Amino acid sequence: MGGAIEEGLKYVLPSCQTEDYILFLNNDTWFGEHYVETLVQTSRANGDAAVGSVIHEEGRDPPLVSIGAKLNVNRLAVWDLLSELSEAEKRSPSGQYCVDALSGRGTLYPAHLFRRYGGMRPYLLPHYMADYEIAMRFARAGVPLVVSSKAIVYSPPVYGNDASRLSWRKRLFGRRSPHNVFQRLIFYSLVGSPLQRISAPIRMAYFSCSRAFSTWRSLAKRKEETI
């Protein structure tokens, strides 16, 4: 994804004017009539913000399945803001939300941001995490990251990042896996404070071992309970 978006940026940026926008959008999604207008209005109302979309899953009730990413860089943890909402708010969300990163599944950026702060980094992040990295880079420069609940991207039940059928080897090391350990290490070495970037390999090793041990203990306890 990162490499494909970078090629697109190289093609469109030379012809972009000051007031133009660039929209990141996956090819397995679709949207309604006033979608782009909503994104542009939200960006202007929030001081030239980068604006993401909520994701509605086809055939699901309630349809809202994603708002946007929240991150704890110290603990190398990523979760969706949706998990923090009550059941009532999931059915009737607020107008907009602030997030820590934006995905490529429907995000509008003022075009001038790419000239000022650079584009994608396909040699470092050729696929997953590239969209989060560029959004967080803009945020460090003071660009607001918001998600409009009125800007809806519709998606099929199975996303392109589904890794449930991959072997453990491809899940951890495959280039197209969202769980690729090398891509995650590079990502955490690019975001956060200078100290967080330098310490990313140590923290990643620690939390990986800690979470693996926790999973092992949970499985062992479950096995004991069934005996």
PDB file of C-alpha atoms in Angstrom:
ATOM      1  CA  MET A   1       0.000   0.000   0.000  1.00  0.00           C
ATOM      2  CA  GLY A   2       2.724   2.481   0.932  1.00  0.00           C
ATOM      3  CA  GLY A   3       4.493   2.088  -2.394  1.00  0.00           C
ATOM      4  CA  ALA A   4       1.286   2.352  -4.433  1.00  0.00           C
ATOM      5  CA  ILE A   5       0.194   5.523  -2.629  1.00  0.00           C
ATOM      6  CA  GLU A   6       3.643   7.061  -3.102  1.00  0.00           C
ATOM      7  CA  GLU A   7       3.417   6.466  -6.859  1.00  0.00           C
ATOM      8  CA  GLY A   8       0.012   8.150  -6.853  1.00  0.00           C
ATOM      9  CA  LEU A   9       1.379  11.116  -4.919  1.00  0.00           C
ATOM     10  CA  LYS A  10       4.225  11.541  -7.409  1.00  0.00           C
ATOM     11  CA  TYR A  11       1.648  11.642 -10.197  1.00  0.00           C
ATOM     12  CA  VAL A  12      -0.865  14.109  -8.700  1.00  0.00           C
ATOM     13  CA  LEU A  13       1.185  16.465  -6.515  1.00  0.00           C
ATOM     14  CA  PRO A  14       2.789  18.439  -9.388  1.00  0.00           C
ATOM     15  CA  SER A  15      -0.674  19.515 -10.559  1.00  0.00           C
ATOM     16  CA  CYS A  16      -2.137  20.220  -7.094  1.00  0.00           C
ATOM     17  CA  GLN A  17      -3.025  23.775  -6.151  1.00  0.00           C
ATOM     18  CA  THR A  18      -2.897  25.333  -2.669  1.00  0.00           C
ATOM     19  CA  GLU A  19      -6.551  24.549  -1.861  1.00  0.00           C
ATOM     20  CA  ASP A  20      -6.539  20.997  -3.203  1.00  0.00           C
ATOM     21  CA  TYR A  21      -6.937  17.781  -1.213  1.00  0.00           C
ATOM     22  CA  ILE A  22      -5.774  14.201  -1.650  1.00  0.00           C
ATOM     23  CA  LEU A  23      -7.975  11.280  -0.617  1.00  0.00           C
ATOM     24  CA  PHE A  24      -6.608   7.890   0.443  1.00  0.00           C
ATOM     25  CA  LEU A  25      -9.171   5.157  -0.260  1.00  0.00           C
ATOM     26  CA  ASN A  26      -9.021   1.360  -0.491  1.00  0.00           C
ATOM     27  CA  ASN A  27     -10.248  -0.379  -3.619  1.00  0.00           C
ATOM     28  CA  ASP A  28     -12.581  -2.705  -1.653  1.00  0.00           C
ATOM     29  CA  THR A  29     -14.691   0.126  -0.221  1.00  0.00           C
ATOM     30  CA  TRP A  30     -17.486   2.400  -1.393  1.00  0.00           C
ATOM     31  CA  PHE A  31     -19.186   5.579  -0.135  1.00  0.00           C
ATOM     32  CA  GLY A  32     -22.291   7.762  -0.421  1.00  0.00           C
ATOM     33  CA  GLU A  33     -23.170  10.868  -2.414  1.00  0.00           C
ATOM     34  CA  HIS A  34     -21.901  13.635  -0.092  1.00  0.00           C
ATOM     35  CA  TYR A  35     -18.881  11.774   1.257  1.00  0.00           C
ATOM     36  CA  VAL A  36     -16.083  13.938  -0.202  1.00  0.00           C
ATOM     37  CA  GLU A  37     -17.957  17.154   0.568  1.00  0.00           C
ATOM     38  CA  THR A  38     -18.269  16.074   4.219  1.00  0.00           C
ATOM     39  CA  LEU A  39     -14.544  15.376   4.474  1.00  0.00           C
ATOM     40  CA  VAL A  40     -13.592  18.748   2.957  1.00  0.00           C
ATOM     41  CA  GLN A  41     -15.986  20.675   5.209  1.00  0.00           C
ATOM     42  CA  THR A  42     -14.675  18.869   8.295  1.00  0.00           C
ATOM     43  CA  SER A  43     -11.067  19.618   7.338  1.00  0.00           C
ATOM     44  CA  ARG A  44     -11.775  23.327   6.891  1.00  0.00           C
ATOM     45  CA  ALA A  45     -13.790  23.517  10.114  1.00  0.00           C
ATOM     46  CA  ASN A  46     -10.853  22.032  12.040  1.00  0.00           C
ATOM     47  CA  GLY A  47      -8.048  24.213  10.730  1.00  0.00           C
ATOM     48  CA  ASP A  48      -6.921  22.208   7.687  1.00  0.00           C
ATOM     49  CA  ALA A  49      -7.123  18.929   9.565  1.00  0.00           C
ATOM     50  CA  ALA A  50      -6.464  15.477   8.195  1.00  0.00           C
ATOM     51  CA  VAL A  51      -9.881  13.803   8.255  1.00  0.00           C
ATOM     52  CA  GLY A  52     -10.616  10.097   8.447  1.00  0.00           C
ATOM     53  CA  SER A  53     -13.798   8.110   7.914  1.00  0.00           C
ATOM     54  CA  VAL A  54     -15.745   5.685  10.046  1.00  0.00           C
ATOM     55  CA  ILE A  55     -16.166   2.178   8.632  1.00  0.00           C
ATOM     56  CA  HIS A  56     -19.550   0.510   8.312  1.00  0.00           C
ATOM     57  CA  GLU A  57     -19.561  -3.203   7.637  1.00  0.00           C
ATOM     58  CA  GLU A  58     -22.035  -4.607   5.153  1.00  0.00           C
ATOM     59  CA  GLY A  59     -24.783  -6.634   6.830  1.00  0.00           C
ATOM     60  CA  ARG A  60     -23.784  -5.875  10.422  1.00  0.00           C
ATOM     61  CA  ASP A  61     -25.969  -4.447  13.205  1.00  0.00           C
ATOM     62  CA  PRO A  62     -24.889  -1.954  14.384  1.00  0.00           C
ATOM     63  CA  PRO A  63     -22.892  -1.336  11.196  1.00  0.00           C
ATOM     64  CA  LEU A  64     -20.119   0.763  12.800  1.00  0.00           C
ATOM     65  CA  VAL A  65     -16.964  -1.390  13.104  1.00  0.00           C
ATOM     66  CA  SER A  66     -14.144   1.180  13.209  1.00  0.00           C
ATOM     67  CA  ILE A  67     -13.628   4.830  14.109  1.00  0.00           C
ATOM     68  CA  GLY A  68      -9.879   5.242  14.203  1.00  0.00           C
ATOM     69  CA  ALA A  69      -6.654   4.241  15.866  1.00  0.00           C
ATOM     70  CA  LYS A  70      -5.541   5.008  19.398  1.00  0.00           C
ATOM     71  CA  LEU A  71      -1.939   4.223  20.329  1.00  0.00           C
ATOM     72  CA  ASN A  72       0.165   3.804  23.418  1.00  0.00           C
ATOM     73  CA  VAL A  73       3.642   4.147  21.924  1.00  0.00           C
ATOM     74  CA  ASN A  74       5.363   3.244  25.204  1.00  0.00           C
ATOM     75  CA  ARG A  75       3.586  -0.112  25.402  1.00  0.00           C
ATOM     76  CA  LEU A  76       3.483  -0.630  21.621  1.00  0.00           C
ATOM     77  CA  ALA A  77      -0.277  -1.021  21.777  1.00  0.00           C
ATOM     78  CA  VAL A  78      -2.831  -0.133  19.092  1.00  0.00           C
ATOM     79  CA  TRP A  79      -6.604  -0.324  19.461  1.00  0.00           C
ATOM     80  CA  ASP A  80      -9.686   1.159  17.844  1.00  0.00           C
ATOM     81  CA  LEU A  81     -11.461   4.056  19.558  1.00  0.00           C
ATOM     82  CA  LEU A  82     -14.682   2.133  18.953  1.00  0.00           C
ATOM     83  CA  SER A  83     -13.781  -0.202  21.832  1.00  0.00           C
ATOM     84  CA  GLU A  84     -14.036   2.737  24.263  1.00  0.00           C
ATOM     85  CA  LEU A  85     -17.616   3.618  23.273  1.00  0.00           C
ATOM     86  CA  SER A  86     -20.797   2.508  25.011  1.00  0.00           C
ATOM     87  CA  GLU A  87     -23.275   0.361  23.087  1.00  0.00           C
ATOM     88  CA  ALA A  88     -25.583   3.378  22.828  1.00  0.00           C
ATOM     89  CA  GLU A  89     -22.846   5.567  21.339  1.00  0.00           C
ATOM     90  CA  LYS A  90     -21.901   2.851  18.855  1.00  0.00           C
ATOM     91  CA  ARG A  91     -25.424   3.127  17.476  1.00  0.00           C
ATOM     92  CA  SER A  92     -25.504   6.929  17.634  1.00  0.00           C
ATOM     93  CA  PRO A  93     -21.916   8.246  17.530  1.00  0.00           C
ATOM     94  CA  SER A  94     -20.835  11.831  18.112  1.00  0.00           C
ATOM     95  CA  GLY A  95     -20.205  14.070  15.121  1.00  0.00           C
ATOM     96  CA  GLN A  96     -16.438  13.701  15.215  1.00  0.00           C
ATOM     97  CA  TYR A  97     -13.592  12.169  17.199  1.00  0.00           C
ATOM     98  CA  CYS A  98      -9.904  12.887  17.725  1.00  0.00           C
ATOM     99  CA  VAL A  99      -7.584   9.934  17.063  1.00  0.00           C
ATOM    100  CA  ASP A 100      -3.849   9.195  17.211  1.00  0.00           C
ATOM    101  CA  ALA A 101      -3.476   7.856  13.660  1.00  0.00           C
ATOM    102  CA  LEU A 102      -5.507   7.545  10.464  1.00  0.00           C
ATOM    103  CA  SER A 103      -5.810   4.573   8.144  1.00  0.00           C
ATOM    104  CA  GLY A 104      -5.802   4.490   4.354  1.00  0.00           C
ATOM    105  CA  ARG A 105      -9.427   3.370   4.276  1.00  0.00           C
ATOM    106  CA  GLY A 106     -10.815   6.826   3.569  1.00  0.00           C
ATOM    107  CA  THR A 107      -8.662   9.734   4.757  1.00  0.00           C
ATOM    108  CA  LEU A 108      -8.539  13.223   3.288  1.00  0.00           C
ATOM    109  CA  TYR A 109      -5.338  15.292   3.489  1.00  0.00           C
ATOM    110  CA  PRO A 110      -4.722  18.895   2.412  1.00  0.00           C
ATOM    111  CA  ALA A 111      -2.310  18.468  -0.496  1.00  0.00           C
ATOM    112  CA  HIS A 112       0.190  21.018   0.822  1.00  0.00           C
ATOM    113  CA  LEU A 113       1.028  18.730   3.770  1.00  0.00           C
ATOM    114  CA  PHE A 114       2.888  16.323   1.487  1.00  0.00           C
ATOM    115  CA  ARG A 115       5.040  19.094   0.048  1.00  0.00           C
ATOM    116  CA  ARG A 116       5.871  20.387   3.500  1.00  0.00           C
ATOM    117  CA  TYR A 117       6.395  17.147   5.451  1.00  0.00           C
ATOM    118  CA  GLY A 118       7.056  14.530   2.776  1.00  0.00           C
ATOM    119  CA  GLY A 119       5.164  11.559   1.436  1.00  0.00           C
ATOM    120  CA  MET A 120       5.106   7.848   2.142  1.00  0.00           C
ATOM    121  CA  ARG A 121       8.233   5.871   3.055  1.00  0.00           C
ATOM    122  CA  PRO A 122       7.834   2.770   0.857  1.00  0.00           C
ATOM    123  CA  TYR A 123      11.399   1.520   1.354  1.00  0.00           C
ATOM    124  CA  LEU A 124      10.873   1.402   5.117  1.00  0.00           C
ATOM    125  CA  LEU A 125       7.136   0.671   5.236  1.00  0.00           C
ATOM    126  CA  PRO A 126       6.049  -0.809   1.906  1.00  0.00           C
ATOM    127  CA  HIS A 127       2.674  -2.038   3.135  1.00  0.00           C
ATOM    128  CA  TYR A 128       1.024  -2.003   6.580  1.00  0.00           C
ATOM    129  CA  MET A 129       1.602   0.799   9.119  1.00  0.00           C
ATOM    130  CA  ALA A 130       2.620   3.237   6.365  1.00  0.00           C
ATOM    131  CA  ASP A 131      -0.703   5.078   6.620  1.00  0.00           C
ATOM    132  CA  TYR A 132      -0.408   5.389  10.414  1.00  0.00           C
ATOM    133  CA  GLU A 133       3.170   6.662  10.164  1.00  0.00           C
ATOM    134  CA  ILE A 134       2.426   9.511   7.780  1.00  0.00           C
ATOM    135  CA  ALA A 135      -0.626  10.616   9.790  1.00  0.00           C
ATOM    136  CA  MET A 136       1.420  10.645  13.008  1.00  0.00           C
ATOM    137  CA  ARG A 137       4.206  12.561  11.260  1.00  0.00           C
ATOM    138  CA  PHE A 138       1.705  15.254  10.298  1.00  0.00           C
ATOM    139  CA  ALA A 139       0.287  15.244  13.834  1.00  0.00           C
ATOM    140  CA  ARG A 140       3.752  15.885  15.314  1.00  0.00           C
ATOM    141  CA  ALA A 141       3.863  18.988  13.115  1.00  0.00           C
ATOM    142  CA  GLY A 142       0.606  20.218  14.641  1.00  0.00           C
ATOM    143  CA  VAL A 143      -1.924  18.934  12.108  1.00  0.00           C
ATOM    144  CA  PRO A 144      -5.188  17.833  13.821  1.00  0.00           C
ATOM    145  CA  LEU A 145      -6.250  14.226  13.172  1.00  0.00           C
ATOM    146  CA  VAL A 146     -10.032  13.903  13.315  1.00  0.00           C
ATOM    147  CA  VAL A 147     -12.629  11.405  12.161  1.00  0.00           C
ATOM    148  CA  SER A 148     -16.086  12.477  11.005  1.00  0.00           C
ATOM    149  CA  SER A 149     -18.877  10.024  11.795  1.00  0.00           C
ATOM    150  CA  LYS A 150     -20.790  11.536   8.858  1.00  0.00           C
ATOM    151  CA  ALA A 151     -18.048  10.447   6.451  1.00  0.00           C
ATOM    152  CA  ILE A 152     -18.835   6.768   6.050  1.00  0.00           C
ATOM    153  CA  VAL A 153     -16.835   4.182   4.146  1.00  0.00           C
ATOM    154  CA  TYR A 154     -18.704   0.950   3.489  1.00  0.00           C
ATOM    155  CA  SER A 155     -16.734  -2.277   3.551  1.00  0.00           C
ATOM    156  CA  PRO A 156     -17.315  -6.006   3.008  1.00  0.00           C
ATOM    157  CA  PRO A 157     -17.153  -8.296   6.095  1.00  0.00           C
ATOM    158  CA  VAL A 158     -13.608  -9.511   5.370  1.00  0.00           C
ATOM    159  CA  TYR A 159     -10.925  -6.821   5.100  1.00  0.00           C
ATOM    160  CA  GLY A 160      -7.823  -7.160   2.971  1.00  0.00           C
ATOM    161  CA  ASN A 161      -5.726  -7.351   6.156  1.00  0.00           C
ATOM    162  CA  ASP A 162      -7.331 -10.588   7.409  1.00  0.00           C
ATOM    163  CA  ALA A 163      -4.465 -12.847   8.515  1.00  0.00           C
ATOM    164  CA  SER A 164      -6.487 -15.610  10.157  1.00  0.00           C
ATOM    165  CA  ARG A 165      -5.648 -18.159   7.452  1.00  0.00           C
ATOM    166  CA  LEU A 166      -1.919 -17.441   7.313  1.00  0.00           C
ATOM    167  CA  SER A 167       0.680 -19.774   8.788  1.00  0.00           C
ATOM    168  CA  TRP A 168       2.539 -18.464  11.837  1.00  0.00           C
ATOM    169  CA  ARG A 169       5.593 -17.857   9.659  1.00  0.00           C
ATOM    170  CA  LYS A 170       3.717 -15.750   7.108  1.00  0.00           C
ATOM    171  CA  ARG A 171       1.784 -14.012   9.868  1.00  0.00           C
ATOM    172  CA  LEU A 172       4.964 -12.865  11.616  1.00  0.00           C
ATOM    173  CA  PHE A 173       7.224 -12.320   8.605  1.00  0.00           C
ATOM    174  CA  GLY A 174       5.023 -12.078   5.510  1.00  0.00           C
ATOM    175  CA  ARG A 175       5.210  -8.754   3.722  1.00  0.00           C
ATOM    176  CA  ARG A 176       1.427  -8.537   3.424  1.00  0.00           C
ATOM    177  CA  SER A 177       0.727  -9.469   7.041  1.00  0.00           C
ATOM    178  CA  PRO A 178      -0.387  -6.698   9.441  1.00  0.00           C
ATOM    179  CA  HIS A 179       1.481  -8.622  12.188  1.00  0.00           C
ATOM    180  CA  ASN A 180       4.871  -8.519  10.444  1.00  0.00           C
ATOM    181  CA  VAL A 181       7.373  -8.017  13.283  1.00  0.00           C
ATOM    182  CA  PHE A 182       9.947  -6.179  11.155  1.00  0.00           C
ATOM    183  CA  GLN A 183       7.381  -3.688   9.849  1.00  0.00           C
ATOM    184  CA  ARG A 184       6.138  -3.043  13.376  1.00  0.00           C
ATOM    185  CA  LEU A 185       9.677  -2.514  14.625  1.00  0.00           C
ATOM    186  CA  ILE A 186      10.369  -0.008  11.839  1.00  0.00           C
ATOM    187  CA  PHE A 187       7.063   1.750  12.531  1.00  0.00           C
ATOM    188  CA  TYR A 188       7.777   2.195  16.248  1.00  0.00           C
ATOM    189  CA  SER A 189      11.295   3.351  15.399  1.00  0.00           C
ATOM    190  CA  LEU A 190       9.783   6.189  13.349  1.00  0.00           C
ATOM    191  CA  VAL A 191       7.032   7.479  15.689  1.00  0.00           C
ATOM    192  CA  GLY A 192       6.971   8.947  19.169  1.00  0.00           C
ATOM    193  CA  SER A 193       9.685  10.884  20.982  1.00  0.00           C
ATOM    194  CA  PRO A 194      13.402  10.429  20.181  1.00  0.00           C
ATOM    195  CA  LEU A 195      13.802   8.272  23.309  1.00  0.00           C
ATOM    196  CA  GLN A 196      10.829   6.116  22.302  1.00  0.00           C
ATOM    197  CA  ARG A 197      12.285   5.602  18.837  1.00  0.00           C
ATOM    198  CA  ILE A 198      15.705   4.586  20.145  1.00  0.00           C
ATOM    199  CA  SER A 199      14.238   2.214  22.715  1.00  0.00           C
ATOM    200  CA  ALA A 200      11.709   0.626  20.330  1.00  0.00           C
ATOM    201  CA  PRO A 201      13.685  -2.630  19.744  1.00  0.00           C
ATOM    202  CA  ILE A 202      14.147  -3.228  23.484  1.00  0.00           C
ATOM    203  CA  ARG A 203      10.527  -2.468  24.316  1.00  0.00           C
ATOM    204  CA  MET A 204       9.267  -4.601  21.445  1.00  0.00           C
ATOM    205  CA  ALA A 205      11.316  -7.594  22.620  1.00  0.00           C
ATOM    206  CA  TYR A 206      10.117  -7.127  26.197  1.00  0.00           C
ATOM    207  CA  PHE A 207       6.422  -6.792  25.412  1.00  0.00           C
ATOM    208  CA  SER A 208       6.494  -9.603  22.846  1.00  0.00           C
ATOM    209  CA  CYS A 209       7.950 -11.993  25.442  1.00  0.00           C
ATOM    210  CA  SER A 210       5.602 -10.703  28.134  1.00  0.00           C
ATOM    211  CA  ARG A 211       2.503 -11.171  25.978  1.00  0.00           C
ATOM    212  CA  ALA A 212       3.650 -14.607  24.776  1.00  0.00           C
ATOM    213  CA  PHE A 213       4.180 -15.701  28.398  1.00  0.00           C
ATOM    214  CA  SER A 214       0.770 -14.343  29.382  1.00  0.00           C
ATOM    215  CA  THR A 215      -0.859 -16.281  26.538  1.00  0.00           C
ATOM    216  CA  TRP A 216       1.002 -19.459  27.555  1.00  0.00           C
ATOM    217  CA  ARG A 217      -0.151 -19.095  31.181  1.00  0.00           C
ATOM    218  CA  SER A 218      -3.727 -18.558  30.073  1.00  0.00           C
ATOM    219  CA  LEU A 219      -3.667 -21.673  27.877  1.00  0.00           C
ATOM    220  CA  ALA A 220      -2.018 -23.728  30.642  1.00  0.00           C
ATOM    221  CA  LYS A 221      -4.638 -22.613  33.166  1.00  0.00           C
ATOM    222  CA  ARG A 222      -7.427 -23.454  30.759  1.00  0.00           C
ATOM    223  CA  LYS A 223      -5.928 -26.892  30.190  1.00  0.00           C
ATOM    224  CA  GLU A 224      -5.744 -27.535  33.945  1.00  0.00           C
ATOM    225  CA  GLU A 225      -9.401 -26.585  34.354  1.00  0.00           C
ATOM    226  CA  THR A 226     -10.470 -29.132  31.733  1.00  0.00           C
ATOM    227  CA  ILE A 227      -8.552 -32.023  33.334  1.00  0.00           C
TER     228      ILE A 227
END
